[in-house]
mmCIF file with all atom_site columns, C-alpha atoms in Angstrom:
data_model
loop_
_atom_site.group_PDB
_atom_site.id
_atom_site.type_symbol
_atom_site.label_atom_id
_atom_site.label_alt_id
_atom_site.label_comp_id
_atom_site.label_asym_id
_atom_site.label_entity_id
_atom_site.label_seq_id
_atom_site.pdbx_PDB_ins_code
_atom_site.Cartn_x
_atom_site.Cartn_y
_atom_site.Cartn_z
_atom_site.occupancy
_atom_site.B_iso_or_equiv
_atom_site.pdbx_formal_charge
_atom_site.auth_seq_id
_atom_site.auth_comp_id
_atom_site.auth_asym_id
_atom_site.auth_atom_id
_atom_site.pdbx_PDB_model_num
ATOM 1   C CA . MET A 1 1   ? 0.102   0.104   -0.067 1.00 49.00 ? 1   MET A CA 1
ATOM 2   C CA . SER A 1 2   ? 1.329   3.609   -0.773 1.00 52.00 ? 2   SER A CA 1
ATOM 3   C CA . THR A 1 3   ? 1.660   6.527   1.414  1.00 67.00 ? 3   THR A CA 1
ATOM 4   C CA . THR A 1 4   ? -1.112  8.016   -0.855 1.00 68.00 ? 4   THR A CA 1
ATOM 5   C CA . HIS A 1 5   ? -3.768  5.548   1.024  1.00 71.00 ? 5   HIS A CA 1
ATOM 6   C CA . PHE A 1 6   ? -2.705  6.947   4.321  1.00 75.00 ? 6   PHE A CA 1
ATOM 7   C CA . ASP A 1 7   ? -2.304  10.500  3.321  1.00 68.00 ? 7   ASP A CA 1
ATOM 8   C CA . LYS A 1 8   ? -5.999  10.228  2.365  1.00 69.00 ? 8   LYS A CA 1
ATOM 9   C CA . LYS A 1 9   ? -7.126  8.802   5.411  1.00 76.00 ? 9   LYS A CA 1
ATOM 10  C CA . ALA A 1 10  ? -5.056  11.027  7.872  1.00 73.00 ? 10  ALA A CA 1
ATOM 11  C CA . LYS A 1 11  ? -7.712  13.575  8.588  1.00 77.00 ? 11  LYS A CA 1
ATOM 12  C CA . ASP A 1 12  ? -10.249 11.065  9.720  1.00 79.00 ? 12  ASP A CA 1
ATOM 13  C CA . TRP A 1 13  ? -7.825  8.515   11.332 1.00 77.00 ? 13  TRP A CA 1
ATOM 14  C CA . ASP A 1 14  ? -8.683  9.427   14.765 1.00 74.00 ? 14  ASP A CA 1
ATOM 15  C CA . LYS A 1 15  ? -12.355 9.347   14.432 1.00 86.00 ? 15  LYS A CA 1
ATOM 16  C CA . ASP A 1 16  ? -12.196 5.726   14.931 1.00 87.00 ? 16  ASP A CA 1
ATOM 17  C CA . VAL A 1 17  ? -12.488 5.375   18.733 1.00 90.00 ? 17  VAL A CA 1
ATOM 18  C CA . GLU A 1 18  ? -11.124 1.840   18.457 1.00 92.00 ? 18  GLU A CA 1
ATOM 19  C CA . LYS A 1 19  ? -7.691  2.859   17.291 1.00 94.00 ? 19  LYS A CA 1
ATOM 20  C CA . SER A 1 20  ? -7.293  5.119   20.432 1.00 94.00 ? 20  SER A CA 1
ATOM 21  C CA . THR A 1 21  ? -8.772  2.233   22.682 1.00 96.00 ? 21  THR A CA 1
ATOM 22  C CA . ARG A 1 22  ? -6.259  -0.109  21.100 1.00 96.00 ? 22  ARG A CA 1
ATOM 23  C CA . ALA A 1 23  ? -3.428  2.445   21.467 1.00 97.00 ? 23  ALA A CA 1
ATOM 24  C CA . LYS A 1 24  ? -3.984  3.303   24.989 1.00 97.00 ? 24  LYS A CA 1
ATOM 25  C CA . LEU A 1 25  ? -4.275  -0.556  25.921 1.00 98.00 ? 25  LEU A CA 1
ATOM 26  C CA . ILE A 1 26  ? -0.941  -1.229  23.942 1.00 98.00 ? 26  ILE A CA 1
ATOM 27  C CA . ALA A 1 27  ? 0.789   1.477   25.964 1.00 98.00 ? 27  ALA A CA 1
ATOM 28  C CA . THR A 1 28  ? -0.491  0.337   29.329 1.00 98.00 ? 28  THR A CA 1
ATOM 29  C CA . LYS A 1 29  ? 0.879   -2.845  28.503 1.00 98.00 ? 29  LYS A CA 1
ATOM 30  C CA . ILE A 1 30  ? 4.275   -1.592  27.507 1.00 98.00 ? 30  ILE A CA 1
ATOM 31  C CA . VAL A 1 31  ? 4.464   0.574   30.553 1.00 98.00 ? 31  VAL A CA 1
ATOM 32  C CA . ASN A 1 32  ? 3.698   -2.196  32.848 1.00 97.00 ? 32  ASN A CA 1
ATOM 33  C CA . TYR A 1 33  ? 6.464   -4.470  31.521 1.00 97.00 ? 33  TYR A CA 1
ATOM 34  C CA . ILE A 1 34  ? 9.324   -2.164  30.447 1.00 97.00 ? 34  ILE A CA 1
ATOM 35  C CA . LYS A 1 35  ? 8.805   0.180   33.641 1.00 97.00 ? 35  LYS A CA 1
ATOM 36  C CA . PRO A 1 36  ? 10.312  3.311   31.723 1.00 96.00 ? 36  PRO A CA 1
ATOM 37  C CA . THR A 1 37  ? 11.981  6.092   33.421 1.00 91.00 ? 37  THR A CA 1
ATOM 38  C CA . ASN A 1 38  ? 11.377  9.764   32.392 1.00 89.00 ? 38  ASN A CA 1
ATOM 39  C CA . GLN A 1 39  ? 15.084  9.918   31.356 1.00 95.00 ? 39  GLN A CA 1
ATOM 40  C CA . MET A 1 40  ? 14.809  7.261   28.561 1.00 98.00 ? 40  MET A CA 1
ATOM 41  C CA . ASN A 1 41  ? 13.971  8.357   24.957 1.00 98.00 ? 41  ASN A CA 1
ATOM 42  C CA . ALA A 1 42  ? 11.833  6.332   22.601 1.00 98.00 ? 42  ALA A CA 1
ATOM 43  C CA . LEU A 1 43  ? 11.042  6.166   19.041 1.00 98.00 ? 43  LEU A CA 1
ATOM 44  C CA . GLU A 1 44  ? 7.544   5.314   17.310 1.00 98.00 ? 44  GLU A CA 1
ATOM 45  C CA . PHE A 1 45  ? 7.872   3.755   13.998 1.00 98.00 ? 45  PHE A CA 1
ATOM 46  C CA . GLY A 1 46  ? 5.097   4.229   11.528 1.00 96.00 ? 46  GLY A CA 1
ATOM 47  C CA . CYS A 1 47  ? 3.476   6.521   13.960 1.00 97.00 ? 47  CYS A CA 1
ATOM 48  C CA . GLY A 1 48  ? 0.622   7.756   11.829 1.00 95.00 ? 48  GLY A CA 1
ATOM 49  C CA . THR A 1 49  ? -1.174  10.370  13.680 1.00 95.00 ? 49  THR A CA 1
ATOM 50  C CA . GLY A 1 50  ? 0.713   9.539   17.065 1.00 96.00 ? 50  GLY A CA 1
ATOM 51  C CA . LEU A 1 51  ? -1.901  7.735   19.083 1.00 97.00 ? 51  LEU A CA 1
ATOM 52  C CA . LEU A 1 52  ? 0.357   5.162   20.719 1.00 98.00 ? 52  LEU A CA 1
ATOM 53  C CA . SER A 1 53  ? 2.896   8.011   21.364 1.00 98.00 ? 53  SER A CA 1
ATOM 54  C CA . PHE A 1 54  ? 0.144   10.132  23.079 1.00 97.00 ? 54  PHE A CA 1
ATOM 55  C CA . ALA A 1 55  ? -0.646  7.331   25.250 1.00 98.00 ? 55  ALA A CA 1
ATOM 56  C CA . LEU A 1 56  ? 3.021   7.109   26.202 1.00 98.00 ? 56  LEU A CA 1
ATOM 57  C CA . LYS A 1 57  ? 3.870   11.039  26.110 1.00 97.00 ? 57  LYS A CA 1
ATOM 58  C CA . ASP A 1 58  ? 4.496   11.137  30.061 1.00 96.00 ? 58  ASP A CA 1
ATOM 59  C CA . ALA A 1 59  ? 6.521   8.006   30.105 1.00 97.00 ? 59  ALA A CA 1
ATOM 60  C CA . PHE A 1 60  ? 9.561   9.158   28.222 1.00 98.00 ? 60  PHE A CA 1
ATOM 61  C CA . LYS A 1 61  ? 12.025  12.090  28.131 1.00 98.00 ? 61  LYS A CA 1
ATOM 62  C CA . THR A 1 62  ? 11.537  12.520  24.377 1.00 98.00 ? 62  THR A CA 1
ATOM 63  C CA . ILE A 1 63  ? 9.608   10.445  21.690 1.00 98.00 ? 63  ILE A CA 1
ATOM 64  C CA . THR A 1 64  ? 10.631  10.736  18.082 1.00 97.00 ? 64  THR A CA 1
ATOM 65  C CA . LEU A 1 65  ? 7.815   10.057  15.852 1.00 98.00 ? 65  LEU A CA 1
ATOM 66  C CA . VAL A 1 66  ? 8.403   8.731   12.337 1.00 97.00 ? 66  VAL A CA 1
ATOM 67  C CA . ASP A 1 67  ? 6.330   8.039   9.186  1.00 96.00 ? 67  ASP A CA 1
ATOM 68  C CA . SER A 1 68  ? 6.773   8.098   5.458  1.00 94.00 ? 68  SER A CA 1
ATOM 69  C CA . SER A 1 69  ? 3.108   9.575   4.911  1.00 94.00 ? 69  SER A CA 1
ATOM 70  C CA . GLU A 1 70  ? 2.806   13.442  4.905  1.00 94.00 ? 70  GLU A CA 1
ATOM 71  C CA . GLY A 1 71  ? -0.696  13.458  5.498  1.00 95.00 ? 71  GLY A CA 1
ATOM 72  C CA . MET A 1 72  ? -0.247  11.622  8.758  1.00 95.00 ? 72  MET A CA 1
ATOM 73  C CA . ILE A 1 73  ? 2.731   13.731  9.898  1.00 96.00 ? 73  ILE A CA 1
ATOM 74  C CA . ASN A 1 74  ? 0.880   17.001  9.307  1.00 95.00 ? 74  ASN A CA 1
ATOM 75  C CA . VAL A 1 75  ? -2.110  15.802  11.462 1.00 95.00 ? 75  VAL A CA 1
ATOM 76  C CA . LEU A 1 76  ? 0.298   14.859  13.927 1.00 97.00 ? 76  LEU A CA 1
ATOM 77  C CA . LYS A 1 77  ? 2.125   18.325  14.057 1.00 97.00 ? 77  LYS A CA 1
ATOM 78  C CA . GLU A 1 78  ? -1.411  19.891  14.599 1.00 95.00 ? 78  GLU A CA 1
ATOM 79  C CA . LYS A 1 79  ? -2.154  17.537  17.424 1.00 96.00 ? 79  LYS A CA 1
ATOM 80  C CA . ILE A 1 80  ? 1.432   18.528  18.974 1.00 97.00 ? 80  ILE A CA 1
ATOM 81  C CA . GLU A 1 81  ? 0.675   22.149  18.432 1.00 96.00 ? 81  GLU A CA 1
ATOM 82  C CA . ASN A 1 82  ? -2.707  22.328  19.815 1.00 95.00 ? 82  ASN A CA 1
ATOM 83  C CA . GLN A 1 83  ? -1.941  20.088  22.880 1.00 95.00 ? 83  GLN A CA 1
ATOM 84  C CA . GLN A 1 84  ? 1.391   21.837  23.343 1.00 96.00 ? 84  GLN A CA 1
ATOM 85  C CA . ILE A 1 85  ? 3.370   18.683  23.840 1.00 97.00 ? 85  ILE A CA 1
ATOM 86  C CA . LYS A 1 86  ? 6.964   19.487  24.035 1.00 96.00 ? 86  LYS A CA 1
ATOM 87  C CA . ASN A 1 87  ? 8.822   16.204  24.053 1.00 97.00 ? 87  ASN A CA 1
ATOM 88  C CA . PHE A 1 88  ? 7.581   15.118  20.654 1.00 98.00 ? 88  PHE A CA 1
ATOM 89  C CA . LYS A 1 89  ? 10.161  15.270  17.695 1.00 97.00 ? 89  LYS A CA 1
ATOM 90  C CA . PRO A 1 90  ? 7.929   14.344  14.452 1.00 97.00 ? 90  PRO A CA 1
ATOM 91  C CA . LEU A 1 91  ? 9.461   13.226  11.424 1.00 96.00 ? 91  LEU A CA 1
ATOM 92  C CA . LEU A 1 92  ? 8.564   12.585  7.760  1.00 95.00 ? 92  LEU A CA 1
ATOM 93  C CA . ILE A 1 93  ? 11.108  10.146  6.557  1.00 94.00 ? 93  ILE A CA 1
ATOM 94  C CA . ASP A 1 94  ? 11.159  6.589   5.377  1.00 94.00 ? 94  ASP A CA 1
ATOM 95  C CA . LEU A 1 95  ? 13.324  4.684   8.134  1.00 93.00 ? 95  LEU A CA 1
ATOM 96  C CA . ILE A 1 96  ? 14.168  2.020   5.920  1.00 92.00 ? 96  ILE A CA 1
ATOM 97  C CA . LYS A 1 97  ? 15.883  4.346   3.378  1.00 91.00 ? 97  LYS A CA 1
ATOM 98  C CA . THR A 1 98  ? 17.428  6.860   5.829  1.00 89.00 ? 98  THR A CA 1
ATOM 99  C CA . PRO A 1 99  ? 17.841  5.292   9.150  1.00 85.00 ? 99  PRO A CA 1
ATOM 100 C CA . SER A 1 100 ? 21.139  7.064   9.919  1.00 83.00 ? 100 SER A CA 1
ATOM 101 C CA . LYS A 1 101 ? 18.977  10.363  10.380 1.00 81.00 ? 101 LYS A CA 1
ATOM 102 C CA . ILE A 1 102 ? 17.769  9.068   13.547 1.00 91.00 ? 102 ILE A CA 1
ATOM 103 C CA . GLU A 1 103 ? 19.691  8.944   16.982 1.00 92.00 ? 103 GLU A CA 1
ATOM 104 C CA . LYS A 1 104 ? 20.036  5.819   19.003 1.00 96.00 ? 104 LYS A CA 1
ATOM 105 C CA . THR A 1 105 ? 17.332  5.334   21.590 1.00 97.00 ? 105 THR A CA 1
ATOM 106 C CA . ASP A 1 106 ? 16.354  3.205   24.534 1.00 98.00 ? 106 ASP A CA 1
ATOM 107 C CA . VAL A 1 107 ? 13.075  2.011   23.224 1.00 98.00 ? 107 VAL A CA 1
ATOM 108 C CA . ILE A 1 108 ? 11.365  1.515   19.906 1.00 98.00 ? 108 ILE A CA 1
ATOM 109 C CA . PHE A 1 109 ? 7.640   0.885   19.709 1.00 98.00 ? 109 PHE A CA 1
ATOM 110 C CA . THR A 1 110 ? 5.406   0.100   16.435 1.00 98.00 ? 110 THR A CA 1
ATOM 111 C CA . LEU A 1 111 ? 1.391   -0.420  16.449 1.00 98.00 ? 111 LEU A CA 1
ATOM 112 C CA . MET A 1 112 ? -0.104  -2.131  13.299 1.00 97.00 ? 112 MET A CA 1
ATOM 113 C CA . THR A 1 113 ? 2.757   -1.036  10.887 1.00 96.00 ? 113 THR A CA 1
ATOM 114 C CA . LEU A 1 114 ? 4.937   -4.020  10.826 1.00 97.00 ? 114 LEU A CA 1
ATOM 115 C CA . HIS A 1 115 ? 2.625   -6.051  8.338  1.00 97.00 ? 115 HIS A CA 1
ATOM 116 C CA . HIS A 1 116 ? 3.055   -3.275  5.879  1.00 95.00 ? 116 HIS A CA 1
ATOM 117 C CA . ILE A 1 117 ? 7.064   -3.757  5.503  1.00 96.00 ? 117 ILE A CA 1
ATOM 118 C CA . ASN A 1 118 ? 8.147   -6.460  3.121  1.00 95.00 ? 118 ASN A CA 1
ATOM 119 C CA . ASN A 1 119 ? 11.364  -7.043  4.403  1.00 96.00 ? 119 ASN A CA 1
ATOM 120 C CA . ILE A 1 120 ? 11.100  -8.003  8.031  1.00 98.00 ? 120 ILE A CA 1
ATOM 121 C CA . GLU A 1 121 ? 14.745  -8.920  8.426  1.00 97.00 ? 121 GLU A CA 1
ATOM 122 C CA . GLN A 1 122 ? 15.976  -5.611  7.011  1.00 97.00 ? 122 GLN A CA 1
ATOM 123 C CA . ILE A 1 123 ? 13.504  -3.548  9.422  1.00 97.00 ? 123 ILE A CA 1
ATOM 124 C CA . SER A 1 124 ? 14.771  -5.904  12.316 1.00 98.00 ? 124 SER A CA 1
ATOM 125 C CA . ASN A 1 125 ? 18.388  -5.115  11.610 1.00 97.00 ? 125 ASN A CA 1
ATOM 126 C CA . ILE A 1 126 ? 17.496  -1.299  11.488 1.00 97.00 ? 126 ILE A CA 1
ATOM 127 C CA . PHE A 1 127 ? 15.884  -1.391  14.844 1.00 97.00 ? 127 PHE A CA 1
ATOM 128 C CA . HIS A 1 128 ? 18.855  -3.326  16.276 1.00 97.00 ? 128 HIS A CA 1
ATOM 129 C CA . SER A 1 129 ? 21.185  -0.703  14.999 1.00 96.00 ? 129 SER A CA 1
ATOM 130 C CA . LEU A 1 130 ? 19.230  2.240   16.351 1.00 97.00 ? 130 LEU A CA 1
ATOM 131 C CA . LEU A 1 131 ? 18.653  0.793   19.855 1.00 98.00 ? 131 LEU A CA 1
ATOM 132 C CA . ASN A 1 132 ? 21.116  1.129   22.783 1.00 97.00 ? 132 ASN A CA 1
ATOM 133 C CA . THR A 1 133 ? 22.505  -2.182  24.190 1.00 95.00 ? 133 THR A CA 1
ATOM 134 C CA . ASN A 1 134 ? 19.528  -3.570  26.505 1.00 96.00 ? 134 ASN A CA 1
ATOM 135 C CA . GLY A 1 135 ? 17.193  -1.336  24.789 1.00 98.00 ? 135 GLY A CA 1
ATOM 136 C CA . TYR A 1 136 ? 13.516  -2.796  24.257 1.00 98.00 ? 136 TYR A CA 1
ATOM 137 C CA . LEU A 1 137 ? 11.691  -3.269  20.897 1.00 98.00 ? 137 LEU A CA 1
ATOM 138 C CA . CYS A 1 138 ? 7.633   -3.441  21.446 1.00 98.00 ? 138 CYS A CA 1
ATOM 139 C CA . ILE A 1 139 ? 5.992   -4.695  18.287 1.00 98.00 ? 139 ILE A CA 1
ATOM 140 C CA . ALA A 1 140 ? 2.042   -4.757  18.422 1.00 98.00 ? 140 ALA A CA 1
ATOM 141 C CA . ASP A 1 141 ? 0.780   -6.119  15.059 1.00 98.00 ? 141 ASP A CA 1
ATOM 142 C CA . LEU A 1 142 ? -1.799  -8.671  13.880 1.00 98.00 ? 142 LEU A CA 1
ATOM 143 C CA . ASP A 1 143 ? -1.474  -12.347 14.707 1.00 98.00 ? 143 ASP A CA 1
ATOM 144 C CA . GLU A 1 144 ? -1.277  -14.757 11.401 1.00 97.00 ? 144 GLU A CA 1
ATOM 145 C CA . GLU A 1 145 ? -4.561  -14.025 9.680  1.00 97.00 ? 145 GLU A CA 1
ATOM 146 C CA . ASP A 1 146 ? -6.198  -15.508 6.428  1.00 95.00 ? 146 ASP A CA 1
ATOM 147 C CA . GLY A 1 147 ? -5.769  -12.365 4.344  1.00 93.00 ? 147 GLY A CA 1
ATOM 148 C CA . SER A 1 148 ? -9.143  -11.043 4.694  1.00 93.00 ? 148 SER A CA 1
ATOM 149 C CA . PHE A 1 149 ? -8.142  -8.268  7.146  1.00 94.00 ? 149 PHE A CA 1
ATOM 150 C CA . HIS A 1 150 ? -7.525  -5.679  4.426  1.00 89.00 ? 150 HIS A CA 1
ATOM 151 C CA . PRO A 1 151 ? -10.393 -5.343  1.871  1.00 82.00 ? 151 PRO A CA 1
ATOM 152 C CA . LYS A 1 152 ? -9.037  -6.229  -1.829 1.00 79.00 ? 152 LYS A CA 1
ATOM 153 C CA . GLU A 1 153 ? -9.708  -2.858  -3.112 1.00 68.00 ? 153 GLU A CA 1
ATOM 154 C CA . GLN A 1 154 ? -6.831  -1.635  -1.063 1.00 74.00 ? 154 GLN A CA 1
ATOM 155 C CA . ASN A 1 155 ? -4.268  -3.900  -3.062 1.00 79.00 ? 155 ASN A CA 1
ATOM 156 C CA . PHE A 1 156 ? -2.568  -4.745  0.155  1.00 88.00 ? 156 PHE A CA 1
ATOM 157 C CA . ASP A 1 157 ? 0.897   -6.263  -0.539 1.00 88.00 ? 157 ASP A CA 1
ATOM 158 C CA . GLY A 1 158 ? 2.322   -6.770  2.993  1.00 94.00 ? 158 GLY A CA 1
ATOM 159 C CA . HIS A 1 159 ? 1.895   -9.641  5.455  1.00 96.00 ? 159 HIS A CA 1
ATOM 160 C CA . PHE A 1 160 ? -1.176  -11.413 6.546  1.00 96.00 ? 160 PHE A CA 1
ATOM 161 C CA . GLY A 1 161 ? -0.232  -10.964 10.188 1.00 98.00 ? 161 GLY A CA 1
ATOM 162 C CA . PHE A 1 162 ? 2.800   -12.933 11.818 1.00 98.00 ? 162 PHE A CA 1
ATOM 163 C CA . ASN A 1 163 ? 3.224   -16.173 12.904 1.00 98.00 ? 163 ASN A CA 1
ATOM 164 C CA . LYS A 1 164 ? 4.855   -15.951 16.566 1.00 98.00 ? 164 LYS A CA 1
ATOM 165 C CA . ASN A 1 165 ? 7.590   -18.512 15.969 1.00 98.00 ? 165 ASN A CA 1
ATOM 166 C CA . ASN A 1 166 ? 8.842   -17.133 12.618 1.00 98.00 ? 166 ASN A CA 1
ATOM 167 C CA . LEU A 1 167 ? 8.929   -13.813 13.979 1.00 98.00 ? 167 LEU A CA 1
ATOM 168 C CA . GLU A 1 168 ? 10.808  -14.677 17.064 1.00 98.00 ? 168 GLU A CA 1
ATOM 169 C CA . THR A 1 169 ? 13.396  -16.489 14.858 1.00 98.00 ? 169 THR A CA 1
ATOM 170 C CA . ILE A 1 170 ? 13.914  -13.199 12.655 1.00 98.00 ? 170 ILE A CA 1
ATOM 171 C CA . LEU A 1 171 ? 14.548  -11.255 16.014 1.00 98.00 ? 171 LEU A CA 1
ATOM 172 C CA . LYS A 1 172 ? 16.784  -13.653 17.730 1.00 98.00 ? 172 LYS A CA 1
ATOM 173 C CA . ASN A 1 173 ? 18.866  -13.992 14.712 1.00 97.00 ? 173 ASN A CA 1
ATOM 174 C CA . THR A 1 174 ? 19.301  -10.115 14.422 1.00 97.00 ? 174 THR A CA 1
ATOM 175 C CA . GLY A 1 175 ? 20.294  -10.317 18.190 1.00 98.00 ? 175 GLY A CA 1
ATOM 176 C CA . PHE A 1 176 ? 17.290  -9.749  20.196 1.00 98.00 ? 176 PHE A CA 1
ATOM 177 C CA . GLU A 1 177 ? 15.995  -11.995 23.240 1.00 98.00 ? 177 GLU A CA 1
ATOM 178 C CA . ILE A 1 178 ? 12.211  -12.223 23.410 1.00 98.00 ? 178 ILE A CA 1
ATOM 179 C CA . VAL A 1 179 ? 11.020  -11.250 26.759 1.00 98.00 ? 179 VAL A CA 1
ATOM 180 C CA . HIS A 1 180 ? 7.493   -11.000 26.354 1.00 98.00 ? 180 HIS A CA 1
ATOM 181 C CA . TYR A 1 181 ? 4.489   -12.187 24.418 1.00 98.00 ? 181 TYR A CA 1
ATOM 182 C CA . SER A 1 182 ? 0.860   -11.661 24.936 1.00 98.00 ? 182 SER A CA 1
ATOM 183 C CA . ILE A 1 183 ? -2.461  -11.025 22.788 1.00 97.00 ? 183 ILE A CA 1
ATOM 184 C CA . PRO A 1 184 ? -3.932  -8.097  24.597 1.00 97.00 ? 184 PRO A CA 1
ATOM 185 C CA . TYR A 1 185 ? -6.631  -7.112  22.040 1.00 97.00 ? 185 TYR A CA 1
ATOM 186 C CA . THR A 1 186 ? -9.008  -8.270  19.481 1.00 97.00 ? 186 THR A CA 1
ATOM 187 C CA . ILE A 1 187 ? -10.020 -6.625  16.186 1.00 96.00 ? 187 ILE A CA 1
ATOM 188 C CA . GLU A 1 188 ? -13.711 -7.389  15.479 1.00 94.00 ? 188 GLU A CA 1
ATOM 189 C CA . ASN A 1 189 ? -15.115 -6.987  12.129 1.00 91.00 ? 189 ASN A CA 1
ATOM 190 C CA . LYS A 1 190 ? -18.770 -6.630  12.712 1.00 86.00 ? 190 LYS A CA 1
ATOM 191 C CA . ASP A 1 191 ? -19.804 -7.117  9.096  1.00 85.00 ? 191 ASP A CA 1
ATOM 192 C CA . THR A 1 192 ? -17.951 -10.588 8.573  1.00 89.00 ? 192 THR A CA 1
ATOM 193 C CA . ASP A 1 193 ? -17.857 -11.678 12.253 1.00 91.00 ? 193 ASP A CA 1
ATOM 194 C CA . LYS A 1 194 ? -14.293 -12.158 11.810 1.00 94.00 ? 194 LYS A CA 1
ATOM 195 C CA . LYS A 1 195 ? -11.838 -11.665 14.434 1.00 96.00 ? 195 LYS A CA 1
ATOM 196 C CA . TYR A 1 196 ? -8.354  -10.665 14.520 1.00 97.00 ? 196 TYR A CA 1
ATOM 197 C CA . PRO A 1 197 ? -5.780  -11.052 17.471 1.00 98.00 ? 197 PRO A CA 1
ATOM 198 C CA . VAL A 1 198 ? -3.472  -8.250  17.934 1.00 98.00 ? 198 VAL A CA 1
ATOM 199 C CA . PHE A 1 199 ? -0.236  -9.516  19.915 1.00 98.00 ? 199 PHE A CA 1
ATOM 200 C CA . LEU A 1 200 ? 2.414   -7.364  21.726 1.00 98.00 ? 200 LEU A CA 1
ATOM 201 C CA . MET A 1 201 ? 6.079   -8.735  21.477 1.00 98.00 ? 201 MET A CA 1
ATOM 202 C CA . ILE A 1 202 ? 8.874   -7.275  23.392 1.00 98.00 ? 202 ILE A CA 1
ATOM 203 C CA . ALA A 1 203 ? 12.166  -8.084  22.600 1.00 98.00 ? 203 ALA A CA 1
ATOM 204 C CA . LYS A 1 204 ? 15.498  -6.861  24.383 1.00 98.00 ? 204 LYS A CA 1
ATOM 205 C CA . LYS A 1 205 ? 18.715  -5.861  22.446 1.00 98.00 ? 205 LYS A CA 1
ATOM 206 C CA . ILE A 1 206 ? 21.347  -8.231  23.839 1.00 96.00 ? 206 ILE A CA 1
ATOM 207 C CA . THR A 1 207 ? 24.168  -7.881  21.252 1.00 88.00 ? 207 THR A CA 1
ATOM 208 C CA . ALA A 1 208 ? 26.074  -4.768  20.428 1.00 81.00 ? 208 ALA A CA 1
#
């Protein structure tokens, strides 16, 4: 899916109450597990309008929010200005193409973004390179699904969720240790009665 899709969706993104509910729940789970201090810095990958970061804004010294959708970043900047958030750093970049523009950080978190990334090994290595030693990577995304989550008209070309064991193997091969896994949320499609579990996997960087 191109950034154009998300550019068009950006202005109405926050109107979906479920997205906010999901972000707040994931944020609570992250805080409860890693217990961040206000001296730690964080990065949100694929931040969209920043729902997860807003739920975590008081947990970190700074949060860098990156996304490749200009529409999403513009909405995010408006929200930051309106709410006078001082510790957010929004960046319109493609992290895969320009990871060197990001400073090292203590925690990386991402919500419902990873299944849009084709090369998981590549982004895992980028995450590893951006984290300080013993830093945490928090991935919240779709459990493996049958391909029905995205409507056909969206021309989705990413992953149909993730198999837990396969994702664990990729992260371990990159230099991470899996320290937490749970399924704290389920997305329900009321039109089809289908349910899509959302997992939270937390990994710790254990190699330099």
